[in-house]
CSV table of C-alpha atoms in Angstrom, one decimal:
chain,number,residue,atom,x,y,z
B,470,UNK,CA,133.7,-89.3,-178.4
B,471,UNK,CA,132.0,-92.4,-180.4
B,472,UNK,CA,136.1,-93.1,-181.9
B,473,UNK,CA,137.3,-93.3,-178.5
B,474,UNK,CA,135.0,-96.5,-177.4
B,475,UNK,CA,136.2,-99.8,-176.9
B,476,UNK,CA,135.3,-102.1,-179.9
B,477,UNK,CA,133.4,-104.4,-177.0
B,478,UNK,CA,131.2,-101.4,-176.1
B,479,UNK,CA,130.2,-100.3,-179.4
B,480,UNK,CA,129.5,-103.9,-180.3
B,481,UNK,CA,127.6,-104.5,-177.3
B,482,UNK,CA,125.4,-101.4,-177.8
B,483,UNK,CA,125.0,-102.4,-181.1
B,484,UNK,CA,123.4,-106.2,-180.0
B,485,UNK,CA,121.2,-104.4,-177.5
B,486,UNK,CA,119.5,-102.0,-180.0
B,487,UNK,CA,119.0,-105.0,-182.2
B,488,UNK,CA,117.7,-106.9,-179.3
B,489,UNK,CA,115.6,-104.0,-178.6
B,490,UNK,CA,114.5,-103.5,-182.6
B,491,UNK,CA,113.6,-107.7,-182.6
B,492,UNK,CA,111.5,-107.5,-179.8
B,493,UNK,CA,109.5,-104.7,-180.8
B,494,UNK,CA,109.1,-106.5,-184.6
B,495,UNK,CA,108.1,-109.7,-182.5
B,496,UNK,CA,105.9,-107.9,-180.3
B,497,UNK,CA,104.0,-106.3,-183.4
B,498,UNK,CA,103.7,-109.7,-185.4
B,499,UNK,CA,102.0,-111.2,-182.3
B,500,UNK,CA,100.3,-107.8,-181.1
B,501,UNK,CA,96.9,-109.5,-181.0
B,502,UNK,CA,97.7,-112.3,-179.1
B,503,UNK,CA,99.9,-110.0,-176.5
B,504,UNK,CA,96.9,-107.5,-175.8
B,505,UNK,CA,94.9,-110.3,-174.9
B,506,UNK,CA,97.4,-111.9,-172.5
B,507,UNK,CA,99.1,-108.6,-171.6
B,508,UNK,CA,96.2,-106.0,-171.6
B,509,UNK,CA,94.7,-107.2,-168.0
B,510,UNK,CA,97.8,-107.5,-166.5
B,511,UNK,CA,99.0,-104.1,-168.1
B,512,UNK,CA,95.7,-102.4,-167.0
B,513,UNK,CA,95.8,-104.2,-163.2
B,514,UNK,CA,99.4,-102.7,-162.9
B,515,UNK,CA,98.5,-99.3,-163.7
B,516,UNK,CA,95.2,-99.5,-161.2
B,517,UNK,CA,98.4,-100.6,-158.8
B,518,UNK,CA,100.7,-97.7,-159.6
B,519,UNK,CA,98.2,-95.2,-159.3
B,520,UNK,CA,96.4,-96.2,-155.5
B,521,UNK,CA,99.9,-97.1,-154.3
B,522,UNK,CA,100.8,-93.6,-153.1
B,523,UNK,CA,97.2,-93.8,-151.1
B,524,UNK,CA,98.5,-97.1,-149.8
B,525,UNK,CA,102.3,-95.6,-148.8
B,526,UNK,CA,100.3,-93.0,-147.0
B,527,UNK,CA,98.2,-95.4,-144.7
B,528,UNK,CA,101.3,-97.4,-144.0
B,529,UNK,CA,102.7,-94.3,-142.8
B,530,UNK,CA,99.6,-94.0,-140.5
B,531,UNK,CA,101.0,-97.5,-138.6
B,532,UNK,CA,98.5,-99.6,-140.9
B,533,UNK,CA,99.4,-102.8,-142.3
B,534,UNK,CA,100.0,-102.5,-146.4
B,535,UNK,CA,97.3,-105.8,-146.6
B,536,UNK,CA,94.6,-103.8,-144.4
B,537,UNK,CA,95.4,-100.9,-146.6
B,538,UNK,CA,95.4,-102.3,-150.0
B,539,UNK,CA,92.0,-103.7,-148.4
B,540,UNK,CA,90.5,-100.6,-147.2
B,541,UNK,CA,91.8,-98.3,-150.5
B,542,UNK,CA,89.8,-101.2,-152.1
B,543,UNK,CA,86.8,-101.0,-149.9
B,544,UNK,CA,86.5,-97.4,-149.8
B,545,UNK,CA,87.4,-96.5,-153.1
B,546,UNK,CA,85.1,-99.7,-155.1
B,547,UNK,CA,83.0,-99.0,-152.8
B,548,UNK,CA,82.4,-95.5,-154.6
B,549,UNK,CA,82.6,-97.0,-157.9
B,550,UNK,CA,79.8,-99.7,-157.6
B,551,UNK,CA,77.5,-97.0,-156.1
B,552,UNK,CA,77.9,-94.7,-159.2
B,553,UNK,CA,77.9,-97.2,-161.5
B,554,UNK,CA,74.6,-98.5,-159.7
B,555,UNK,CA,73.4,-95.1,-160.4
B,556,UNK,CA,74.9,-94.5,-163.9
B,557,UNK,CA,74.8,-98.2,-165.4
B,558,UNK,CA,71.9,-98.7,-165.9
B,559,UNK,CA,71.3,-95.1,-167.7
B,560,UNK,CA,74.4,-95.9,-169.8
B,561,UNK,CA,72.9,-99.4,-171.2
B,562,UNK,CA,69.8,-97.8,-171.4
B,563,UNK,CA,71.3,-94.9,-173.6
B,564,UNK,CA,73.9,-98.1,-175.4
B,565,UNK,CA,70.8,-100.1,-176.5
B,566,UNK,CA,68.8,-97.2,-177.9
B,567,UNK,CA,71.4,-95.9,-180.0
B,568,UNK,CA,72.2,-99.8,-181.3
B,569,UNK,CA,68.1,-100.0,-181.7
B,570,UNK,CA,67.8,-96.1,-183.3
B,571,UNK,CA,71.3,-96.5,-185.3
B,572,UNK,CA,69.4,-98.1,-188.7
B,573,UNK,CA,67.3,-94.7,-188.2
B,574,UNK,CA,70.6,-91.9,-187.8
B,575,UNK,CA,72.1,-93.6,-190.8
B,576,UNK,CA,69.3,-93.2,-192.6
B,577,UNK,CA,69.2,-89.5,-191.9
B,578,UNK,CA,73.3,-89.3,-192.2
B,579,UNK,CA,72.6,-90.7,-195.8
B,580,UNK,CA,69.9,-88.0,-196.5
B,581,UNK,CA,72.5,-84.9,-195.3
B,582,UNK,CA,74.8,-86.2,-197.4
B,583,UNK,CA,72.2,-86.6,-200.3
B,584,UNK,CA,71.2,-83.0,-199.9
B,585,UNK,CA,74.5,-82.2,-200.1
B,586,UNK,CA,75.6,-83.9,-203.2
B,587,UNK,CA,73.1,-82.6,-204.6
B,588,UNK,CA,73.8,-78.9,-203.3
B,589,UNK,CA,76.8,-79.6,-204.9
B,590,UNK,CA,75.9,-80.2,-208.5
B,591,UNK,CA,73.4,-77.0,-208.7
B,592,UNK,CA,76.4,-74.8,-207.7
B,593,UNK,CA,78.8,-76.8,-210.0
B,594,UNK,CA,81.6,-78.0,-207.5
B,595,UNK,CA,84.4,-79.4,-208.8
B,596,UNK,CA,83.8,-83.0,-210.0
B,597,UNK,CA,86.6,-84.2,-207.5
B,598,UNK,CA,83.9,-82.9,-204.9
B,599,UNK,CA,81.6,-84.5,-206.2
B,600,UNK,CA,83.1,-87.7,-206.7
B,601,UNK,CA,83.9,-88.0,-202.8
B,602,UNK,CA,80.2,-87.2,-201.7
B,603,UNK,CA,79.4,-90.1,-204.1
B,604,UNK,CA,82.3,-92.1,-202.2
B,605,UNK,CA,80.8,-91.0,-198.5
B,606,UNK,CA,77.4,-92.1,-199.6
B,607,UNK,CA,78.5,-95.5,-200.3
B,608,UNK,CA,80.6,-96.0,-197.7
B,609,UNK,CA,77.9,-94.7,-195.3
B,610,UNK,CA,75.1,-97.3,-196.3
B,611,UNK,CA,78.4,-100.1,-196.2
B,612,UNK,CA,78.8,-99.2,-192.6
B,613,UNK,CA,75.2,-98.8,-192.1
B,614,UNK,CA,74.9,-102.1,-192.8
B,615,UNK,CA,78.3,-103.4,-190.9
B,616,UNK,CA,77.3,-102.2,-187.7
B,617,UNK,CA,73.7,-103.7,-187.7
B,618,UNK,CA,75.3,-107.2,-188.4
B,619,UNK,CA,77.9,-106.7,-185.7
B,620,UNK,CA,75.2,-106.2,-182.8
B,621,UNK,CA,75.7,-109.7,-181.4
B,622,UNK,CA,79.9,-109.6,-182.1
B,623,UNK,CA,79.9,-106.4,-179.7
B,624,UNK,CA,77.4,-108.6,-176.8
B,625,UNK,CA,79.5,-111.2,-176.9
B,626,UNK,CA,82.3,-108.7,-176.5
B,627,UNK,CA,80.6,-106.8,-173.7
B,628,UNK,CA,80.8,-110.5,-172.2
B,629,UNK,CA,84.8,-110.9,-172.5
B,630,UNK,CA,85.0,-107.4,-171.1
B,631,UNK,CA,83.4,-108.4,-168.1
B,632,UNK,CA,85.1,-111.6,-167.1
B,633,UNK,CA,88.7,-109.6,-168.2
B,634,UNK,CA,87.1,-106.5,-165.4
B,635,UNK,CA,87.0,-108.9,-162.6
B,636,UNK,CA,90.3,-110.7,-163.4
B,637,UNK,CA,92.1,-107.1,-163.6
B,638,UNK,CA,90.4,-106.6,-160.0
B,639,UNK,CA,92.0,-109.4,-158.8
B,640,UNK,CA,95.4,-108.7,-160.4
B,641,UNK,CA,95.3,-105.5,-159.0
B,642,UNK,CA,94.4,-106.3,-155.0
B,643,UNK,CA,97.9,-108.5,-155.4
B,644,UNK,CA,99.7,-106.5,-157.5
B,645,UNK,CA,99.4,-103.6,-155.0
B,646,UNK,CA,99.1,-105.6,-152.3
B,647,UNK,CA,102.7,-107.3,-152.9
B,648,UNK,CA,104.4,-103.8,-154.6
B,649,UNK,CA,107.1,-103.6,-153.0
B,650,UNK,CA,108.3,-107.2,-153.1
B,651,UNK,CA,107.6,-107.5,-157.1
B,652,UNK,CA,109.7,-104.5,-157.2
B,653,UNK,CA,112.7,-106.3,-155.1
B,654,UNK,CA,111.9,-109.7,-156.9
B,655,UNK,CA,113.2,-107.7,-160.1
B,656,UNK,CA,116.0,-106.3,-158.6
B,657,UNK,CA,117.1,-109.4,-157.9
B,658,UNK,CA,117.5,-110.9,-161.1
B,659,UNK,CA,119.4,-107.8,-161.9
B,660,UNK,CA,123.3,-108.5,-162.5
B,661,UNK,CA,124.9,-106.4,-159.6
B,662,UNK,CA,126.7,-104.0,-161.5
B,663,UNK,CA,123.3,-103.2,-163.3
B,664,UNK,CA,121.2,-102.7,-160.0
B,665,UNK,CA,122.2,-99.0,-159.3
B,666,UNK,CA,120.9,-98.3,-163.2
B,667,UNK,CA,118.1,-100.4,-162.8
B,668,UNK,CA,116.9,-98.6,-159.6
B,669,UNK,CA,117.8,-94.7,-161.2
B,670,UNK,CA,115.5,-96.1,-164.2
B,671,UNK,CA,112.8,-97.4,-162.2
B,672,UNK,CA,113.2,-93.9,-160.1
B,673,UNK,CA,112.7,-91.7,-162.8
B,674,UNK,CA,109.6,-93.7,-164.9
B,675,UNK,CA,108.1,-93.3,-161.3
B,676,UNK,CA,108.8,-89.6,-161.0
B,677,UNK,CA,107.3,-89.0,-164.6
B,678,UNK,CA,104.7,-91.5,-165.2
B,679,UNK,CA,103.5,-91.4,-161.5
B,680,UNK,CA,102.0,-88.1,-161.7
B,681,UNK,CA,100.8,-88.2,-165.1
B,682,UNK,CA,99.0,-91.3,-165.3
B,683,UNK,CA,97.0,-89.8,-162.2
B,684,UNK,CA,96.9,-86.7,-163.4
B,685,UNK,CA,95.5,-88.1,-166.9
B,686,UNK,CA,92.9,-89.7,-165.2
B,687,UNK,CA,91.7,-86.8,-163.3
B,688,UNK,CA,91.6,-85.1,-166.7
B,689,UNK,CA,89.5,-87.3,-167.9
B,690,UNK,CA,86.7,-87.6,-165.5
B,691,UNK,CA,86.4,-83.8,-165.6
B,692,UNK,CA,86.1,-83.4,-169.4
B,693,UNK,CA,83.4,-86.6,-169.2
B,694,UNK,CA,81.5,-84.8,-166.6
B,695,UNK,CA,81.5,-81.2,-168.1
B,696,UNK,CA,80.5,-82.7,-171.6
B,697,UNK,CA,77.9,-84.6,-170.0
B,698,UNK,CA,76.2,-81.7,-168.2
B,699,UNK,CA,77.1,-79.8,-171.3
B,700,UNK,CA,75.3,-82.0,-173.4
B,701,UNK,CA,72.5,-82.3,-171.2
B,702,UNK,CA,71.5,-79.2,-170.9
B,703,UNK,CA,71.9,-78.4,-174.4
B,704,UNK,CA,69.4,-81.2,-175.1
B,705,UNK,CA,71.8,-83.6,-177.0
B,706,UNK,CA,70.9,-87.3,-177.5
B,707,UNK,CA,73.1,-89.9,-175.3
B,708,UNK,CA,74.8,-87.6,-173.7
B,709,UNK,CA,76.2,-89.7,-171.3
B,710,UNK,CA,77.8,-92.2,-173.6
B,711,UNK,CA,79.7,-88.9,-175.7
B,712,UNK,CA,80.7,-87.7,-172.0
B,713,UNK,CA,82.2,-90.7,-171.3
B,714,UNK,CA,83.8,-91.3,-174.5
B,715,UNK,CA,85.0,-87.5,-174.6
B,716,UNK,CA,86.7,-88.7,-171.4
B,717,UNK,CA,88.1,-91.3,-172.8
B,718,UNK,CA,89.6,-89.6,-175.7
B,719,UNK,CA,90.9,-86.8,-173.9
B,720,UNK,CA,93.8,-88.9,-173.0
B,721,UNK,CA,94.8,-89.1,-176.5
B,722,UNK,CA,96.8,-85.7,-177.1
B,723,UNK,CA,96.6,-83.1,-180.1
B,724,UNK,CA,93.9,-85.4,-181.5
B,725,UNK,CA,92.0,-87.0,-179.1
B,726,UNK,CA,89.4,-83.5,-178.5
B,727,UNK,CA,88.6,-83.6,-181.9
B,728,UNK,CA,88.1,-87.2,-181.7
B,729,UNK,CA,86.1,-87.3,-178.5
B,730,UNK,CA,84.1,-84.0,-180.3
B,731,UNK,CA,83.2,-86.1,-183.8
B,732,UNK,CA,80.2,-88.0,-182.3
B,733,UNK,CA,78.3,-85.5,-180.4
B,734,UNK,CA,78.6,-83.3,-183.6
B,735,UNK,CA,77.1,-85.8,-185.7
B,736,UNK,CA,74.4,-86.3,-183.4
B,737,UNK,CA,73.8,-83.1,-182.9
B,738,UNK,CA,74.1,-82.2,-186.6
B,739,UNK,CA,71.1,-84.9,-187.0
B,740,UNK,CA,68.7,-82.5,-184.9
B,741,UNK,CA,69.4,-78.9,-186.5
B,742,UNK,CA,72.5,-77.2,-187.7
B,743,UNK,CA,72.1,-74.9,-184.3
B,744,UNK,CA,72.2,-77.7,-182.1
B,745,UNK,CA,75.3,-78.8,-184.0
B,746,UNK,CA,77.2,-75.3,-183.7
B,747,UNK,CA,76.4,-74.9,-180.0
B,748,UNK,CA,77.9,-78.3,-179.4
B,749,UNK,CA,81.1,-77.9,-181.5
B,750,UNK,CA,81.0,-74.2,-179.1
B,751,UNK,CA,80.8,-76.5,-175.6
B,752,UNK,CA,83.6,-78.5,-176.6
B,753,UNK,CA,85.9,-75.7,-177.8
B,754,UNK,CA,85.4,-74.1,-174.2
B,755,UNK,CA,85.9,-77.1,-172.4
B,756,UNK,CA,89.5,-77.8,-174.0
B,757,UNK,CA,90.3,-74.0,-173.6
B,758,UNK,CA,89.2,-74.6,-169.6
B,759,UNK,CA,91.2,-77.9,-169.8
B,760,UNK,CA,94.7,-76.8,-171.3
B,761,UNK,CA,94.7,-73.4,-170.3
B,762,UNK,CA,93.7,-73.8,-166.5
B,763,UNK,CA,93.3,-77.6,-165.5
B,764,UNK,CA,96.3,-79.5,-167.4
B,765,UNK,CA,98.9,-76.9,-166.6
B,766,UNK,CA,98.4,-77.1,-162.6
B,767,UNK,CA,97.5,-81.0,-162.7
B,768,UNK,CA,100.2,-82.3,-165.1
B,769,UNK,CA,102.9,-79.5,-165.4
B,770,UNK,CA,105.9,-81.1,-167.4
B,771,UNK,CA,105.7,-84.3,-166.1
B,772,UNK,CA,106.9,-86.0,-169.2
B,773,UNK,CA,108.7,-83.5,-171.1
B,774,UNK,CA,108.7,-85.2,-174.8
B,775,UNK,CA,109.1,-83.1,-177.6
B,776,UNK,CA,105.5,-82.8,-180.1
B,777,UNK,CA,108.1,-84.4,-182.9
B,778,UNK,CA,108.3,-87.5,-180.6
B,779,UNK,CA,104.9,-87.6,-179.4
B,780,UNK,CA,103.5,-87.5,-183.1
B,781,UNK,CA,105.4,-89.9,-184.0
B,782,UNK,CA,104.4,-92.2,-180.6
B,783,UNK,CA,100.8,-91.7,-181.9
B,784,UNK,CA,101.1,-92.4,-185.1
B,785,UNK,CA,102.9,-96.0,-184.5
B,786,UNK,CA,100.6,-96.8,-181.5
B,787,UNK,CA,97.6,-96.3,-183.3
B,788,UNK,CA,98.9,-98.2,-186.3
B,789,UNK,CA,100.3,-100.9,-184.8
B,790,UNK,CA,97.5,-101.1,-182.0
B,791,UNK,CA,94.6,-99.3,-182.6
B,792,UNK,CA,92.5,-96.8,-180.3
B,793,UNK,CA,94.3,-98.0,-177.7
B,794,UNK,CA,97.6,-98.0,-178.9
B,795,UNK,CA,96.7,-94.6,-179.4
B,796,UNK,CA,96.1,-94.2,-175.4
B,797,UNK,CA,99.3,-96.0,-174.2
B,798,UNK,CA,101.4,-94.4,-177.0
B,799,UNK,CA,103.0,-91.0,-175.0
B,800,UNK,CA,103.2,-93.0,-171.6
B,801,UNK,CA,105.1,-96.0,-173.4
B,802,UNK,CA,107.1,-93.2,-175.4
B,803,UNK,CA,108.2,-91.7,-172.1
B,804,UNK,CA,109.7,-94.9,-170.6
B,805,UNK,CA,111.0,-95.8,-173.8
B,806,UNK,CA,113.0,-92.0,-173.3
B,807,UNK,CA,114.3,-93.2,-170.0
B,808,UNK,CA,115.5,-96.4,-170.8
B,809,UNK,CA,117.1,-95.3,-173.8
B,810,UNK,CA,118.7,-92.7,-172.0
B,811,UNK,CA,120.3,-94.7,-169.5
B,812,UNK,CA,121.1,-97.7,-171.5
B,813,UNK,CA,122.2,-96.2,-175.2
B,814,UNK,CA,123.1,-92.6,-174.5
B,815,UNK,CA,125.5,-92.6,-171.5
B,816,UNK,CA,128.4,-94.8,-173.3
B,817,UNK,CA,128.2,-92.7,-176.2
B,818,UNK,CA,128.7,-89.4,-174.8
């Protein structure tokens, strides 16, 4: 029982939840600054944790883990650089004609919308109604005109992301390369009588995060395929970029379909109100295939959050960090569990 503690425990739980609550308020006033130190390294450590189970198993084959790490890197960018020889160049292509076209979808978005205010004055909507198609329409023709001056802020963009992909590269051939002796390198400046903890910890954000992260991942490359041949058939412009952002999206959970859904829609909706319907159709079946049949036998319960805490996950990740906040928010929720677990609970019970 909690009146049964020493004073020292209670005291000393106490200072680590406020060293725990003053980080997190630290890390949030210099969230910007972090994600641009942090975010390669963060990224290049997750590449790690996900090939290192490929690299294990050629070690277990009597290869060396440097000519594995090398050959898992060979083989596997390898793959990468011949599809994205294939598919770059369709993406940019498809990336610069929706940049050059966008003045022209606006312009169409603005005339739905116009139609549509004006729909709903002949039927007599309610002014509120009215009043935020009149609010839509302005903000439409503010973004309209946002976007067309940020052209040369996302190239120069494009540019950062490039330099940070090879630098996560790098990170990533040492990172797994040296695995197992970053892992004993923090053992070691464990205090002893926190090593067993620290290594029971480590064990079970492997055990949960291990299989999800790959299993997320797999996730996501089917949804970005099947909406890409979906869309493709079906005749929708830039298919390929919605595919690929549907992917991306589908790691965001509850929302992220609906999210990764929204632009295809719109794009759709810009052809013919059947075109629209058919797409919102695609997308419902492929989240029925993907959470009735795929996520179940890929991901199980690896994490095993309750929605409660995983609401609440998104929520702060996506207000304190964005879209990708919104991405990292269940897996960082899930080690947050595990530490708390095993560093708050257990005195307390």
């Amino acid at each position: 029982m909690l009146t049964k503690l020493p004073q020292n425990s209670l005291l000393k739980r106490a200072l680590q939840i406020a060293g725990l609550v003053l980080v997190l308020i630290v890390s949030y006033l210099l969230r910007r600054q972090l994600l641009a130190v942090l975010g390669p390294l963060l990224i290049a450590i997750t590449i790690s944790y996900i090939l290192n189970p490929l690299v294990l198993w050629l070690e277990q084959r009597r290869l060396s883990r440097t000519m594995a790490v090398i050959l898992i890197f060979a083989v596997f960018f390898g793959m990468a650089f011949i599809f994205l020889a294939r598919v770059l160049p369709l993406f940019a292509d498809e990336a610069n004609n929706l940049v050059r076209r966008l003045p022209q979808y606006l312009e169409q978005g603005q005339g739905l919308l116009t139609k549509f205010y004006s729909a709903a004055h002949r039927l007599n909507l309610p002014l509120s109604i009215i009043q935020a198609l009149e609010k839509s329409l302005d903000t439409l023709e503010a973004r309209m005109l946002a976007a067309l001056g940020r052209i040369p802020e996302v190239t120069i963009n494009a540019a950062r992301g490039l330099i940070s992909f090879f630098l996560v590269l790098v990170l990533s051939f040492y990172i797994l390369r040296d695995f197992d002796m970053l892992k004993d390198s923090l053992y070691y400046i464990i205090p002893r009588k926190g090593k067993s903890r620290a290594r029971k910890i480590l064990h079970e954000v492997d055990s949960s995060l291990g299989r999800y992260l790959r299993g997320q991942l797999f996730l996501a490359l089917a949804v970005g395929v099947l909406t890409y041949i979906s869309l493709l058939v079906l005749g929708v412009e830039f298919s390929l970029l919605w595919g690929l952002f549907a992917g991306l999206t589908n790691t965001i959970p509850y929302f992220g379909p609906i999210l990764g859904a929204v632009p295809a829609v719109l794009m759709a909706l810009l052809t013919s109100s059947t075109l629209a319907i058919k797409t919102v159709i695609v997308f419902v079946i492929i989240q029925q295939v993907e959470s009735n049949f795929i996520s179940p036998y890929v991901l199980g319960k690896t994490l095993d959050l309750h929605p409660l805490v995983v609401l609440l996950a998104l929520l702060a990740g996506g207000q304190f960090f964005g879209f990708w906040g919104l991405i990292a928010a269940v897996p960082a929720a899930a080690v947050a569990r595990i530490v708390i677990r095993n560093l708050v609970l257990p005195p307390l019970e």
